[in-house]
Short mmCIF file of C-alpha atoms and ligand atoms in Angstrom, two decimals:
data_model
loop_
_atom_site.label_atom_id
_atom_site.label_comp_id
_atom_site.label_asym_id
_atom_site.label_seq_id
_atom_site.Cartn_x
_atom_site.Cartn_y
_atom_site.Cartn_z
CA UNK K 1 43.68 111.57 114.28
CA UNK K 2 46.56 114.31 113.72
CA UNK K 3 44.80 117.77 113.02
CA UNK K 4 47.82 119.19 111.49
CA UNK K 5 48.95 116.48 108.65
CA UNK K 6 52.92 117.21 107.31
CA UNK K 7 52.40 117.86 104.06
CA UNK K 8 55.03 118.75 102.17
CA UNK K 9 54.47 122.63 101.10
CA UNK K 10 56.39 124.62 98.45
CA UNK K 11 59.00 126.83 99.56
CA UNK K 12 57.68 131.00 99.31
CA UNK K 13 60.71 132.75 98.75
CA UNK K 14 60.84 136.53 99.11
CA UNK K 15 61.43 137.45 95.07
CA UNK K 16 64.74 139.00 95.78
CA UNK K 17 66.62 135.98 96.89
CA UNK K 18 66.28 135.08 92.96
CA UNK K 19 68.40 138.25 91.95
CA UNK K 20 70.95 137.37 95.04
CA UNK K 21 74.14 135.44 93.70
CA UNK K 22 76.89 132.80 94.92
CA UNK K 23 80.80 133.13 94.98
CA UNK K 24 82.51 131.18 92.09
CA UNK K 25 85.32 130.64 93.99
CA UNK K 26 83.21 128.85 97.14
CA UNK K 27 81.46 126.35 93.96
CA UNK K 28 85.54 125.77 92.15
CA UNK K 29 86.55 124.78 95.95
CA UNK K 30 84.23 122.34 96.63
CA UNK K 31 84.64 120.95 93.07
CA UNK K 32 87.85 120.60 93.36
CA UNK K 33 87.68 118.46 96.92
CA UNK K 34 85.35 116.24 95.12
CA UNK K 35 87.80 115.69 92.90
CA UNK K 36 90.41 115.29 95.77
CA UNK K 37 88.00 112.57 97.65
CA UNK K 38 88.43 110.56 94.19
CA UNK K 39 92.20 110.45 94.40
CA UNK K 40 93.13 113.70 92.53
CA UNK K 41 96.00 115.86 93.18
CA UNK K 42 94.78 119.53 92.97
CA UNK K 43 96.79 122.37 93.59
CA UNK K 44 94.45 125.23 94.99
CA UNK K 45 94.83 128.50 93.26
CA UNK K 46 91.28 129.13 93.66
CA UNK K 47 90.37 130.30 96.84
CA UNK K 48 91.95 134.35 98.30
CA UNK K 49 93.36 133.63 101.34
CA UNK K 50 96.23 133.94 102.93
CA UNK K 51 98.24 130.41 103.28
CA UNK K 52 99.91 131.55 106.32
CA UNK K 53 98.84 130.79 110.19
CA UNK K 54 97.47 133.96 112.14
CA UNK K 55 100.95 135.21 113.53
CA UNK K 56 101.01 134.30 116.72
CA UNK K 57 101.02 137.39 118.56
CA UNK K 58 97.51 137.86 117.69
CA UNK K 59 96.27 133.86 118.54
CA UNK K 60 97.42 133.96 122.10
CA UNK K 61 95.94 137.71 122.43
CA UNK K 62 92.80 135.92 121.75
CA UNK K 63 93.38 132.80 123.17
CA UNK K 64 93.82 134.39 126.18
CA UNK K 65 90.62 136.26 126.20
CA UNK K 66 89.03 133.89 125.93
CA UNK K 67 90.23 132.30 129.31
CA UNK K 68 89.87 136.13 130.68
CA UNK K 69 85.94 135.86 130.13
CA UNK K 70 85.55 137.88 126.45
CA UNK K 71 83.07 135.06 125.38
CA UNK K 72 79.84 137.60 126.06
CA UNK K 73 78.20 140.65 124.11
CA UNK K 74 80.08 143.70 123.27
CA UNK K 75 79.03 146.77 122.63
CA UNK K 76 77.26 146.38 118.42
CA UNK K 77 79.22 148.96 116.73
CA UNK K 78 82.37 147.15 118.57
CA UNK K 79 84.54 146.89 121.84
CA UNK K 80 85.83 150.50 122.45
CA UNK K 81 89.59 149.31 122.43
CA UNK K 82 89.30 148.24 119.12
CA UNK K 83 87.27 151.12 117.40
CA UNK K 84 90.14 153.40 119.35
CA UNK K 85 93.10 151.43 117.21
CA UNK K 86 91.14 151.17 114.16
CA UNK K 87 90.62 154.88 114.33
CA UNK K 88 94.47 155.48 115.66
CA UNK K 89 95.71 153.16 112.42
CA UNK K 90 93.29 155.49 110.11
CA UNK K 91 94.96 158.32 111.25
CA UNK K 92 98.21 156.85 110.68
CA UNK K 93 97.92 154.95 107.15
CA UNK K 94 95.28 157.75 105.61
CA UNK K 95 97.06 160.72 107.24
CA UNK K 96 93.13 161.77 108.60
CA UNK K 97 91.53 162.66 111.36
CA UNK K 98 89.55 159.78 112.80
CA UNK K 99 88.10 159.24 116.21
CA UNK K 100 86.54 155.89 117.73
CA UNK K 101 82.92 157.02 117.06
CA UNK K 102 83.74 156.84 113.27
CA UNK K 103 84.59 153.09 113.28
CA UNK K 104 81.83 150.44 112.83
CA UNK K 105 83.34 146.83 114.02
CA UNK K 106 81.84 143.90 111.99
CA UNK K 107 82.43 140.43 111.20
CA UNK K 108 84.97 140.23 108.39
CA UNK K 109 84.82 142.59 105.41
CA UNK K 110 81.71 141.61 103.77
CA UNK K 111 79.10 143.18 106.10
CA UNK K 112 80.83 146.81 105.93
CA UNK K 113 79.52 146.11 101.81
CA UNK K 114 76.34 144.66 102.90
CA UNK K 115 75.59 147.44 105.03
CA UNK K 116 76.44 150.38 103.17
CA UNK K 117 73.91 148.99 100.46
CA UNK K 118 71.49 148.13 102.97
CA UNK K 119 71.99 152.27 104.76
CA UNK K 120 72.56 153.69 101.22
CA UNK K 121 71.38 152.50 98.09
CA UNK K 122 67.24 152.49 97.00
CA UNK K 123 65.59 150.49 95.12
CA UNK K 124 65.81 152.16 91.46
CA UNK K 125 69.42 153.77 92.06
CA UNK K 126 72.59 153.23 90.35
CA UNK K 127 75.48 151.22 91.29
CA UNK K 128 78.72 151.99 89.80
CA UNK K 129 81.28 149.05 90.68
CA UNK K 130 84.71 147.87 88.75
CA UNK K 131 84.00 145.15 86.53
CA UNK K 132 86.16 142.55 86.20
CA UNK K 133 85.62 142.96 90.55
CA UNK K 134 84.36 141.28 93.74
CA UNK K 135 80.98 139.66 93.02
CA UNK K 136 79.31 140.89 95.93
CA UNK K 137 78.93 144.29 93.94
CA UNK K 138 76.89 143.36 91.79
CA UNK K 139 75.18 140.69 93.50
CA UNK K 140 74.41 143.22 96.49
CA UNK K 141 72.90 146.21 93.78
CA UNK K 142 70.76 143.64 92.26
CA UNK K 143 69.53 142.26 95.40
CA UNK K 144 68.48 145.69 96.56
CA UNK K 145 66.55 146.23 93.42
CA UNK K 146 69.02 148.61 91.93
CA UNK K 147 70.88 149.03 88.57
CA UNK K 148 73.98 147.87 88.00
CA UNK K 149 76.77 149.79 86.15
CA UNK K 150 79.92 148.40 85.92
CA UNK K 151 82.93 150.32 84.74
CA UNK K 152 85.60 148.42 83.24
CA UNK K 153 89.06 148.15 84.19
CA UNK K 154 91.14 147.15 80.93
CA UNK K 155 94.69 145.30 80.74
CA UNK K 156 96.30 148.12 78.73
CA UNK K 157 95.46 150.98 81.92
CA UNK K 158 97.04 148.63 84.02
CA UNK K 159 93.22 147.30 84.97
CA UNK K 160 92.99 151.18 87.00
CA UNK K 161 90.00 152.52 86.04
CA UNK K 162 89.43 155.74 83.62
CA UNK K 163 87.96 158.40 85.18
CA UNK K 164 86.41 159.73 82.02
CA UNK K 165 85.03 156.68 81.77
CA UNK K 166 83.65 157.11 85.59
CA UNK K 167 82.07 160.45 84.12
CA UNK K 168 80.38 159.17 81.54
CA UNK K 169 78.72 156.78 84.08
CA UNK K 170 77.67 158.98 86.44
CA UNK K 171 73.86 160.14 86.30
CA UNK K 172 71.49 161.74 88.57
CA UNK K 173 70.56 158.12 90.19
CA UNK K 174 73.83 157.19 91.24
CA UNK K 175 73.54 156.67 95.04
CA UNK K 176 77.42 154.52 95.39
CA UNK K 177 79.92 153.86 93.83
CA UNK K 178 82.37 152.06 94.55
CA UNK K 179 86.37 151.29 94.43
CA UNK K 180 88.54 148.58 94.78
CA UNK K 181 92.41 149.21 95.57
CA UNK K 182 94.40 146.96 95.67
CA UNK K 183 91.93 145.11 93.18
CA UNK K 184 90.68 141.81 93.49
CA UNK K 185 90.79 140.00 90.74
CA UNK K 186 93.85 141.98 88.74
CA UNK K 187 95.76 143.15 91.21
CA UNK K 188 95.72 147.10 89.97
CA UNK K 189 96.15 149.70 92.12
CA UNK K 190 95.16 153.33 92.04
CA UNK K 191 97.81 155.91 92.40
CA UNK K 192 97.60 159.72 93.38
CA UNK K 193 96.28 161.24 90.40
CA UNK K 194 93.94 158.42 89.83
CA UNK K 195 91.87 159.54 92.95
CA UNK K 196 92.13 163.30 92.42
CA UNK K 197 90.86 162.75 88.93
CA UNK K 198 88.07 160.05 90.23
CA UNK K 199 87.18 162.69 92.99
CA UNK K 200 87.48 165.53 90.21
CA UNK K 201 84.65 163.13 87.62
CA UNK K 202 82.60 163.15 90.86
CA UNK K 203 82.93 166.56 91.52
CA UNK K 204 79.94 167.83 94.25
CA UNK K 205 77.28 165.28 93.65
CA UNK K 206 76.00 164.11 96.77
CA UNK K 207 77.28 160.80 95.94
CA UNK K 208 79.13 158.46 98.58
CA UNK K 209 81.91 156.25 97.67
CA UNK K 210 82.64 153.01 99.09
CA UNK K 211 86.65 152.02 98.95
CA UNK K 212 87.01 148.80 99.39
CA UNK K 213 90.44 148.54 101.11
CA UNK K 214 90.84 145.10 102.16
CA UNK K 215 94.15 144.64 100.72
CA UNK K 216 95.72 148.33 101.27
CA UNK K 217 98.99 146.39 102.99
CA UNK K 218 99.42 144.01 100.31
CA UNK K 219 101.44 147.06 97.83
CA UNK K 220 104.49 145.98 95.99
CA UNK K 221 104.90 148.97 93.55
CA UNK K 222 104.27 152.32 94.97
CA UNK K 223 102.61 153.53 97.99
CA UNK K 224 98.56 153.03 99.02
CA UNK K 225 96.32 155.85 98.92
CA UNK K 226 93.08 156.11 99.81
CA UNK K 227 90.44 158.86 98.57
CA UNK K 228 89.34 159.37 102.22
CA UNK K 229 93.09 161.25 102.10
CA UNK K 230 91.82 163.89 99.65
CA UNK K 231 90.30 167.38 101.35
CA UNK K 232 86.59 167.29 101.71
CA UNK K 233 86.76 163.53 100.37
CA UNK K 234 86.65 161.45 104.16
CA UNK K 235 82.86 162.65 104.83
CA UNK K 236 82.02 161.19 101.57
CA UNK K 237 83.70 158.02 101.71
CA UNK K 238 83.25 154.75 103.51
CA UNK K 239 86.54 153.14 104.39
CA UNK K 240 86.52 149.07 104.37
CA UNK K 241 89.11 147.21 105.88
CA UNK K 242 89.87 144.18 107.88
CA UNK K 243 91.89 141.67 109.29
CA UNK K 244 91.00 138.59 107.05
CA UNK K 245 94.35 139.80 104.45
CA UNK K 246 97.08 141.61 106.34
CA UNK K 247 96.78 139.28 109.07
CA UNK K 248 95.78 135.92 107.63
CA UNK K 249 92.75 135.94 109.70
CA UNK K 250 89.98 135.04 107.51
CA UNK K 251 88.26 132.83 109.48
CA UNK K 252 88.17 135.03 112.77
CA UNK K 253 85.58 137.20 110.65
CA UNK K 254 86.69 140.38 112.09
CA UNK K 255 86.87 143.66 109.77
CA UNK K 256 85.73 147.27 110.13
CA UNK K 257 84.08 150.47 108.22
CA UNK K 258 84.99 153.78 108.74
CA UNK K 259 82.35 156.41 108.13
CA UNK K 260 80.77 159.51 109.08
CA UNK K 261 79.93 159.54 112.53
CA UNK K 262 76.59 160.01 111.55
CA UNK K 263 76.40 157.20 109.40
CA UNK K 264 78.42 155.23 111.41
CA UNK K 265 75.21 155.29 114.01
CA UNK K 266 73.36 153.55 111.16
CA UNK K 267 75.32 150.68 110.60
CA UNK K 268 75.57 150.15 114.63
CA UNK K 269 71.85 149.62 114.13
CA UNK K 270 72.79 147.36 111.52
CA UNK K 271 74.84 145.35 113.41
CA UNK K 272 72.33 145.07 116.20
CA UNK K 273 69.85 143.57 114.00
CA UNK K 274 71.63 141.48 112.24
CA UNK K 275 74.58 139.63 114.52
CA UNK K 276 74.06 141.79 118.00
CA UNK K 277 78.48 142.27 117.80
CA UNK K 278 81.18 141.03 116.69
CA UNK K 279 82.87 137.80 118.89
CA UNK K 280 84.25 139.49 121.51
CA UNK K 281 87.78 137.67 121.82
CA UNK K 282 88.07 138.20 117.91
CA UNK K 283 87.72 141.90 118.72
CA UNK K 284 90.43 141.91 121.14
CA UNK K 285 92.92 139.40 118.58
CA UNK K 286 92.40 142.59 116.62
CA UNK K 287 93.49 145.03 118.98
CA UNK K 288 96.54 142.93 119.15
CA UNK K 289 96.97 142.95 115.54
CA UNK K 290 96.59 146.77 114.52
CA UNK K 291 98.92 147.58 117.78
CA UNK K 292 100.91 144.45 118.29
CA UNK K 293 104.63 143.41 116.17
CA UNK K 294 103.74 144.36 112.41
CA UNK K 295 107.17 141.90 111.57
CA UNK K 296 104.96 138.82 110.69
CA UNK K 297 102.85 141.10 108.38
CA UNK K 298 105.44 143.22 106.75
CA UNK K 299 107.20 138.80 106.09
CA UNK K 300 104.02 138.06 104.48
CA UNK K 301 104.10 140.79 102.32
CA UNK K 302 107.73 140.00 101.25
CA UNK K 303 106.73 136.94 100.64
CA UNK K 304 103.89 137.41 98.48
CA UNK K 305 106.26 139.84 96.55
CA UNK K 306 108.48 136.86 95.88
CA UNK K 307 106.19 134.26 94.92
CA UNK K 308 104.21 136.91 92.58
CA UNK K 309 107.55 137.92 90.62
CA UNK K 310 108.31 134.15 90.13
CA UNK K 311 104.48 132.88 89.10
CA UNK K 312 104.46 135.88 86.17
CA UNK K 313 107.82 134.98 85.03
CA UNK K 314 106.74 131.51 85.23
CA UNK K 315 103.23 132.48 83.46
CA UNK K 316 104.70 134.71 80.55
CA UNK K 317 106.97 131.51 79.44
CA UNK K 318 103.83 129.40 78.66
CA UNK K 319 102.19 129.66 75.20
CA UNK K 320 99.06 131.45 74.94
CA UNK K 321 99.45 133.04 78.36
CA UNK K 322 100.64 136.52 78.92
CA UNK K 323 100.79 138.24 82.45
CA UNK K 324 100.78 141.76 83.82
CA UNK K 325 102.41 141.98 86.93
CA UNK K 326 99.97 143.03 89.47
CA UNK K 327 101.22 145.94 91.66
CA UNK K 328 99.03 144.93 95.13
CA UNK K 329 96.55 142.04 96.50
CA UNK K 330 97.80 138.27 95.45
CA UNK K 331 96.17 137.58 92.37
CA UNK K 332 97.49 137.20 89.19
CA UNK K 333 95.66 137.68 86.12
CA UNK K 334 97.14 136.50 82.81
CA UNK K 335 95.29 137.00 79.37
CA UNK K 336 94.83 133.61 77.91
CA UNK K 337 92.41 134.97 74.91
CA UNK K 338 95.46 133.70 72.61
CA UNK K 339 94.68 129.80 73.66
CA UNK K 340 91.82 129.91 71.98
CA UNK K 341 89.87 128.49 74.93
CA UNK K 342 87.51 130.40 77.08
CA UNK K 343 88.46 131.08 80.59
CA UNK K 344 85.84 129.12 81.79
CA UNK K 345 87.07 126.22 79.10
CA UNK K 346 90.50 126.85 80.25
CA UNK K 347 89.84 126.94 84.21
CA UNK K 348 87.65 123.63 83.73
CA UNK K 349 90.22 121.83 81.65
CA UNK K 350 93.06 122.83 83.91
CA UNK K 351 90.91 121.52 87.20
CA UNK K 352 89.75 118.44 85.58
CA UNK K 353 93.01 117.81 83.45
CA UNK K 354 95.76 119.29 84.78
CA UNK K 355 95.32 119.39 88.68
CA UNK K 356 95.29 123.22 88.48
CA UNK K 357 92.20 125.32 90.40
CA UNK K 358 91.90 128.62 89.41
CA UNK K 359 88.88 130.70 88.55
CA UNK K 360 87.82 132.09 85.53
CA UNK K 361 88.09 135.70 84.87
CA UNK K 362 84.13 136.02 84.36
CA UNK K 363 83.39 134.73 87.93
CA UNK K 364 84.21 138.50 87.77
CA UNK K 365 81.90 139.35 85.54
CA UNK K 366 81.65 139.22 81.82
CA UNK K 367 84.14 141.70 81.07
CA UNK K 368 86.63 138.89 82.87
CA UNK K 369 86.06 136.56 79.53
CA UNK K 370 89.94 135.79 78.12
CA UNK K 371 91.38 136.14 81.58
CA UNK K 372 92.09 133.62 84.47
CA UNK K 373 92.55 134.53 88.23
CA UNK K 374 94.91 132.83 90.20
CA UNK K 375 95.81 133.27 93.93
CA UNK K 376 99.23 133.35 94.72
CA UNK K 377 98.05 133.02 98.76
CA UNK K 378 99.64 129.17 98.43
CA UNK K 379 103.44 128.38 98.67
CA UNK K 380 106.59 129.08 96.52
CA UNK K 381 106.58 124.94 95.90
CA UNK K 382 103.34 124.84 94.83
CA UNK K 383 102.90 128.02 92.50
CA UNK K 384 105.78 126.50 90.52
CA UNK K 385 104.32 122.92 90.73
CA UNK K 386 100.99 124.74 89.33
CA UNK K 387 103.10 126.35 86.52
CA UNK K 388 104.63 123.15 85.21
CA UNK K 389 101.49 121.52 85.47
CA UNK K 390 99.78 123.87 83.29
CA UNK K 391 102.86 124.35 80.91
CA UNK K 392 103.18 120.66 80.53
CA UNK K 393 98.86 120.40 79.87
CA UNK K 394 99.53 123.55 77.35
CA UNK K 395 101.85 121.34 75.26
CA UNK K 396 100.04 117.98 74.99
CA UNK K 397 96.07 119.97 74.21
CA UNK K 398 96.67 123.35 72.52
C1 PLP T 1 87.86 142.99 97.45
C2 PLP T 1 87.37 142.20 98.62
N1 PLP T 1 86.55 142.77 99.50
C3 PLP T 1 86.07 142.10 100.56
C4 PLP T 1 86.42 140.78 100.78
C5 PLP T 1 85.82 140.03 101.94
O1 PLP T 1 86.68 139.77 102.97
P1 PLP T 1 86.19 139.03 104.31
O2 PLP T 1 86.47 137.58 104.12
O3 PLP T 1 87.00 139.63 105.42
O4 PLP T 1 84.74 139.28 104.50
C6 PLP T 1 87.29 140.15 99.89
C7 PLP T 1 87.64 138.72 100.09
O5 PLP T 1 88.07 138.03 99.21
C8 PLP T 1 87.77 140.87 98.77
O6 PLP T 1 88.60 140.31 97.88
#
């Protein structure tokens, strides 16, 4: 006789894995290869990454350690080496002071959000995150049991958003909020007197601000800045950035967070818990990367210019569609409320019809509704092959 029968049991979840969400993009992607697996031709506009190879500078750094022996723990808060050039490109692109103790090493971008709600935000606090943004905001303030309060971007400020607005917003439970420049999905960017007036709505609240930073060398109109830049402002602010964008390295996972030394001790513990360190031949790819050639990165960007000026020209000529162009990142974001479709009618039809993926602008939230996102992280060829597609599909159904 078996004492311990399988029976099949139902599965306890912890209550807030029900307020946790998914990634529209990751669902259009794999829609969109079962598609492919039934013979369909499907140009991928979907998914933000860059379409380039990892230059190649960087693969044999980490190629080579790899045959070196860099296949074992490193330090959790990161390999010295690379919190040193982190901290030396800080100091260089955010005109700061910024020392190796300050940088927190991670895998990819994502856990520098995850942990700063995890170190920073209660259960009853306020989140205040750019809507249409990344989804992670809001899934990540809802999964910690906190409010969210999105503050919208709109078309006509050039999708920056209005510090009055931010003002308004702010109460006494606001524990984060957070900023996006250059913004995924629209592609706005936040100039000068943008962040003194954002740091000026804040004023001496003993709020911390989270800058999401990912794409700070993908500018094609103006110069970055960050609010870590202003006086009194880099204590109070924790910088994200990574390798996944400016070096077409997304699937390395290898990103960083500066912060407060302080808090910076924190997310070390973080780290420790949750993934021990970051791959250790990843870490020194990076090195490579932030001191290495910057030619390959500085192509990329050129060529992301390009292929953005000719997908908004291309946009603007099709009826129903009209198109900012975006001053950073590689998204475009056209306003499609004038086809009379929803985006998430539109993106659907244009998957399923037209051989298009692209994501609709409320995978962004609600405040995305009459908007599509596409990525522009695929080649000149195909962006215009995507255009007549959808031009062609415009004629016939609307
Ligand atoms: C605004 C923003 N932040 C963070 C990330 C996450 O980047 P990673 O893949 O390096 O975790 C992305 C990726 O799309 C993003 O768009």
């Amino acid at each position: 006789m078996n004492p311990v029968a399988a029976t099949a049991v139902e599965l306890r979840l912890a209550r807030r894995m029900g307020r946790l969400s998914g990634e529209t993009a990751f669902e259009v992607l794999h829609k969109a290869r079962l598609l492919e697996a039934k013979g369909h031709d499907i140009v991928h506009l979907e998914i933000g990454e860059p379409d380039f190879d990892t230059p190649a500078n960087i693969m044999e750094a980490g190629i080579t350690a790899i045959r070196e022996g860099f296949t074992h723990y490193t330090p959790s808060a990161g390999m010295i080496e690379l919190r040193e050039a982190a901290a030396e490109d800080i100091r260089k692109t955010r005109g700061i002071p910024c020392t190796a103790e300050e940088v927190v090493v991670v895998p990819g971008a994502k856990p520098t959000v995850f942990f700063s709600f995890m170190a920073l935000v209660e259960e009853g606090d306020e989140v205040i995150f750019p809507t249409p943004g990344f989804p992670a905001y809001e899934s990540l303030t809802n999964f910690m049991g906190a409010k969210p309060v999105p503050i919208k971007l709109r078309e006509e400020h050039d999708f920056r958003l209005d510090p009055n607005e931010l003002a308004d917003l702010i109460t006494d439970r606001t524990s984060l909020i957070i900023l996006n420049s250059p913004h995924n999905p629209t592609g706005g960017v936040l100039n000068q007197q943008d962040l003194r007036d954002i740091a000026a709505a804040i004023g001496d609240r003993n709020i911390m601000v989270l800058s999401d930073e990912i794409y700070s060398r993908l500018i094609y109109e103006g110069d970055f800045h960050s609010i870590a830049s202003l006086p009194g402002w880099k204590d109070r602010t924790i910088i994200l950035d990574g390798f996944s964008k400016t070096y077409a390295m997304t699937g390395w996972r290898l990103g960083y967070g500066v912060m407060r030394a302080d808090l910076a001790k924190h997310f070390g513990k973080l780290m420790t818990n949750a993934n021990s360190c970051t791959a250790a031949f990843t870490q020194i790819a990076g090195v490579e990367g932030l001191r290495g050639d910057q030619t390959a990165v500085e192509n990329m960007r050129i060529e992301f210019r390009r292929r953005r000026d000719q997908f908004v020209k291309r946009l603007n000529e099709i009826k129903g569609f009209s198109c900012r162009v975006p001053a950073g990142a590689f998204y475009t974001f056209p306003n499609i409320s004038k086809t009379g479709r929803t985006s998430k009618q539109l993106a659907d039809a244009l998957l399923e019809q037209a051989g298009v993926a692209c994501l609709a602008g409320t995978a962004f939230g609600e405040f995305g509704e009459g908007y599509l996102r596409f990525s522009t992280a695929n080649s000149f060829e195909n962006l215009n092959k995507a255009a007549d597609r959808i031009e062609e599909w415009v004629g016939k159904s609307l």
